[in-house]
Amino acid sequence: MSVLTRATRALSVLGKAKRVAVSRTAIGVTACAALVGMAGCGEADGVAEGAVVTAYVEAPLCAEAQRELRRQGGRAGDLRVRAVCLPDPREARKLDLATIGANARRATEDSTAVAYLEAPDPRVSRFSHRILETAEIPWFADDSGAAAMSRLLKRIESAGSGSLRGQL
């Protein structure tokens, strides 16, 4: 085999590798563009009328928050609101970091989650807020579950179109 033949084959193989790389890149770019387009459409549409949204509530606030939600008819404007009570991460003056993380992650995994109601405790929020921020879930800290739920319901009612989480 001549040197010229080997060089031609090497260039041919290199050309094929470039074509494969370019084609994979094009597929990746197209897929990303489609995902961005879908995400933008969903955010612009906001929450559908009559939809159910969820507030995740820490244990110390839950009973009062649920009473306030019932008092308000379980609604904020044209949306139905439900409260999900979370386990208390505080035991005998100690914090269970696994429970704090699990509670925050539970809210981030729910596409209907619009807020996280918590008792003011910097020891807990130091861990939970980092997780909630990744999903852009706002938190409301208050000593009263009723006050936190009332504030959330008012904010939901006054929200315009678009991403509800972003407006709270």
Short mmCIF file of C-alpha atoms in Angstrom, two decimals:
data_model
loop_
_atom_site.label_atom_id
_atom_site.label_comp_id
_atom_site.label_asym_id
_atom_site.label_seq_id
_atom_site.Cartn_x
_atom_site.Cartn_y
_atom_site.Cartn_z
CA MET A 1 0.00 0.00 0.00
CA SER A 2 1.38 3.35 -0.93
CA VAL A 3 1.75 6.32 1.39
CA LEU A 4 -0.81 8.15 -0.72
CA THR A 5 -3.42 5.38 -0.24
CA ARG A 6 -2.90 5.36 3.55
CA ALA A 7 -3.27 9.14 3.71
CA THR A 8 -6.47 9.01 1.64
CA ARG A 9 -7.98 6.34 3.95
CA ALA A 10 -7.00 8.32 7.06
CA LEU A 11 -8.68 11.44 5.65
CA SER A 12 -11.77 9.42 4.74
CA VAL A 13 -12.07 7.99 8.28
CA LEU A 14 -11.48 11.44 9.79
CA GLY A 15 -14.15 12.91 7.51
CA LYS A 16 -16.65 10.26 8.63
CA ALA A 17 -15.88 10.94 12.31
CA LYS A 18 -16.46 14.67 11.75
CA ARG A 19 -19.78 13.97 10.02
CA VAL A 20 -20.92 11.77 12.93
CA ALA A 21 -19.85 14.40 15.47
CA VAL A 22 -21.62 17.18 13.55
CA SER A 23 -24.74 15.07 13.23
CA ARG A 24 -24.79 14.26 16.97
CA THR A 25 -24.28 17.92 17.78
CA ALA A 26 -27.16 18.89 15.49
CA ILE A 27 -29.45 16.35 17.18
CA GLY A 28 -28.44 17.66 20.62
CA VAL A 29 -29.04 21.29 19.65
CA THR A 30 -32.42 20.44 18.14
CA ALA A 31 -33.47 18.52 21.27
CA CYS A 32 -32.39 21.38 23.55
CA ALA A 33 -34.25 23.92 21.43
CA ALA A 34 -37.40 21.79 21.58
CA LEU A 35 -37.15 21.51 25.38
CA VAL A 36 -36.61 25.24 25.80
CA GLY A 37 -39.57 25.90 23.53
CA MET A 38 -41.83 23.58 25.53
CA ALA A 39 -40.71 25.05 28.85
CA GLY A 40 -41.38 28.55 27.61
CA CYS A 41 -44.85 27.61 26.41
CA GLY A 42 -45.78 26.09 29.76
CA GLU A 43 -44.54 29.09 31.71
CA ALA A 44 -46.32 31.61 29.52
CA ASP A 45 -49.62 29.76 29.85
CA GLY A 46 -49.48 29.78 33.67
CA VAL A 47 -51.83 27.64 35.72
CA ALA A 48 -55.11 26.54 34.16
CA GLU A 49 -58.36 27.79 35.67
CA GLY A 50 -59.69 25.33 38.27
CA ALA A 51 -56.32 23.60 38.64
CA VAL A 52 -55.13 22.24 41.97
CA VAL A 53 -51.94 23.72 43.42
CA THR A 54 -50.15 22.46 46.51
CA ALA A 55 -48.62 24.13 49.54
CA TYR A 56 -46.19 21.99 51.52
CA VAL A 57 -46.48 22.75 55.23
CA GLU A 58 -44.08 21.90 58.05
CA ALA A 59 -45.62 19.95 60.93
CA PRO A 60 -45.67 22.75 63.53
CA LEU A 61 -47.81 24.93 61.22
CA CYS A 62 -49.97 22.30 59.60
CA ALA A 63 -53.10 22.22 61.79
CA GLU A 64 -53.53 26.00 61.70
CA ALA A 65 -52.74 26.16 57.97
CA GLN A 66 -55.35 23.51 57.18
CA ARG A 67 -57.98 25.30 59.30
CA GLU A 68 -57.29 28.56 57.47
CA LEU A 69 -57.46 26.81 54.11
CA ARG A 70 -60.85 25.27 55.03
CA ARG A 71 -62.05 28.68 56.27
CA GLN A 72 -61.15 30.14 52.86
CA GLY A 73 -63.03 27.33 51.09
CA GLY A 74 -59.86 25.62 49.87
CA ARG A 75 -59.52 28.14 47.07
CA ALA A 76 -57.52 31.14 46.01
CA GLY A 77 -59.26 32.87 43.13
CA ASP A 78 -60.11 30.25 40.53
CA LEU A 79 -57.52 27.75 41.82
CA ARG A 80 -58.05 24.98 44.31
CA VAL A 81 -55.34 24.81 46.96
CA ARG A 82 -54.39 21.79 48.99
CA ALA A 83 -52.02 21.55 51.94
CA VAL A 84 -49.64 18.63 52.38
CA CYS A 85 -48.38 18.19 55.94
CA LEU A 86 -44.73 17.24 56.29
CA PRO A 87 -43.05 15.28 59.09
CA ASP A 88 -41.40 17.35 61.81
CA PRO A 89 -37.60 17.28 61.55
CA ARG A 90 -37.24 18.35 65.20
CA GLU A 91 -36.96 15.64 67.84
CA ALA A 92 -36.00 16.33 71.44
CA ARG A 93 -34.27 19.60 70.47
CA LYS A 94 -32.26 17.81 67.77
CA LEU A 95 -32.66 18.20 64.04
CA ASP A 96 -32.97 15.29 61.66
CA LEU A 97 -31.20 16.53 58.53
CA ALA A 98 -32.50 13.61 56.48
CA THR A 99 -36.09 14.65 57.23
CA ILE A 100 -35.36 18.29 56.38
CA GLY A 101 -33.93 17.25 53.02
CA ALA A 102 -36.69 14.73 52.30
CA ASN A 103 -39.38 17.33 53.06
CA ALA A 104 -37.87 19.93 50.73
CA ARG A 105 -37.20 17.38 47.98
CA ARG A 106 -40.79 16.13 48.21
CA ALA A 107 -42.00 19.63 47.37
CA THR A 108 -39.54 19.99 44.49
CA GLU A 109 -40.70 16.71 42.94
CA ASP A 110 -44.33 17.87 42.78
CA SER A 111 -45.18 19.91 39.69
CA THR A 112 -48.25 21.33 41.50
CA ALA A 113 -46.17 22.72 44.40
CA VAL A 114 -46.35 26.51 44.62
CA ALA A 115 -45.05 27.20 48.14
CA TYR A 116 -43.42 25.81 51.26
CA LEU A 117 -44.77 27.05 54.61
CA GLU A 118 -42.31 26.80 57.47
CA ALA A 119 -41.73 27.83 61.05
CA PRO A 120 -38.90 30.34 61.34
CA ASP A 121 -35.81 28.33 62.27
CA PRO A 122 -32.48 29.25 60.70
CA ARG A 123 -31.10 25.81 61.54
CA VAL A 124 -33.73 24.19 59.31
CA SER A 125 -33.94 26.83 56.59
CA ARG A 126 -30.18 26.70 56.06
CA PHE A 127 -30.69 23.25 54.53
CA SER A 128 -34.22 23.40 53.09
CA HIS A 129 -33.87 26.72 51.24
CA ARG A 130 -31.00 25.48 49.10
CA ILE A 131 -33.14 22.60 47.86
CA LEU A 132 -36.26 24.74 47.34
CA GLU A 133 -34.32 27.37 45.39
CA THR A 134 -33.35 24.83 42.73
CA ALA A 135 -37.02 24.37 41.86
CA GLU A 136 -37.85 28.05 42.39
CA ILE A 137 -40.34 27.19 45.13
CA PRO A 138 -40.93 30.16 47.43
CA TRP A 139 -41.14 29.69 51.19
CA PHE A 140 -43.21 31.55 53.74
CA ALA A 141 -41.84 31.58 57.27
CA ASP A 142 -44.23 32.41 60.09
CA ASP A 143 -44.94 31.32 63.66
CA SER A 144 -48.61 30.96 62.69
CA GLY A 145 -49.78 28.43 60.13
CA ALA A 146 -52.99 30.43 59.64
CA ALA A 147 -51.07 33.64 58.92
CA ALA A 148 -48.71 31.88 56.50
CA MET A 149 -51.60 30.21 54.63
CA SER A 150 -53.61 33.44 54.51
CA ARG A 151 -50.62 35.31 53.06
CA LEU A 152 -50.09 32.55 50.47
CA LEU A 153 -53.75 32.57 49.39
CA LYS A 154 -53.70 36.36 48.96
CA ARG A 155 -50.52 36.17 46.88
CA ILE A 156 -52.02 33.45 44.67
CA GLU A 157 -55.16 35.54 44.09
CA SER A 158 -53.16 38.60 43.13
CA ALA A 159 -50.80 36.71 40.79
CA GLY A 160 -51.11 37.43 37.10
CA SER A 161 -50.56 35.07 34.22
CA GLY A 162 -47.30 33.20 33.79
CA SER A 163 -45.32 31.16 36.29
CA LEU A 164 -47.20 31.13 39.59
CA ARG A 165 -44.11 30.09 41.55
CA GLY A 166 -42.19 33.02 40.13
CA GLN A 167 -44.85 35.50 41.18
CA LEU A 168 -45.20 34.36 44.77
#
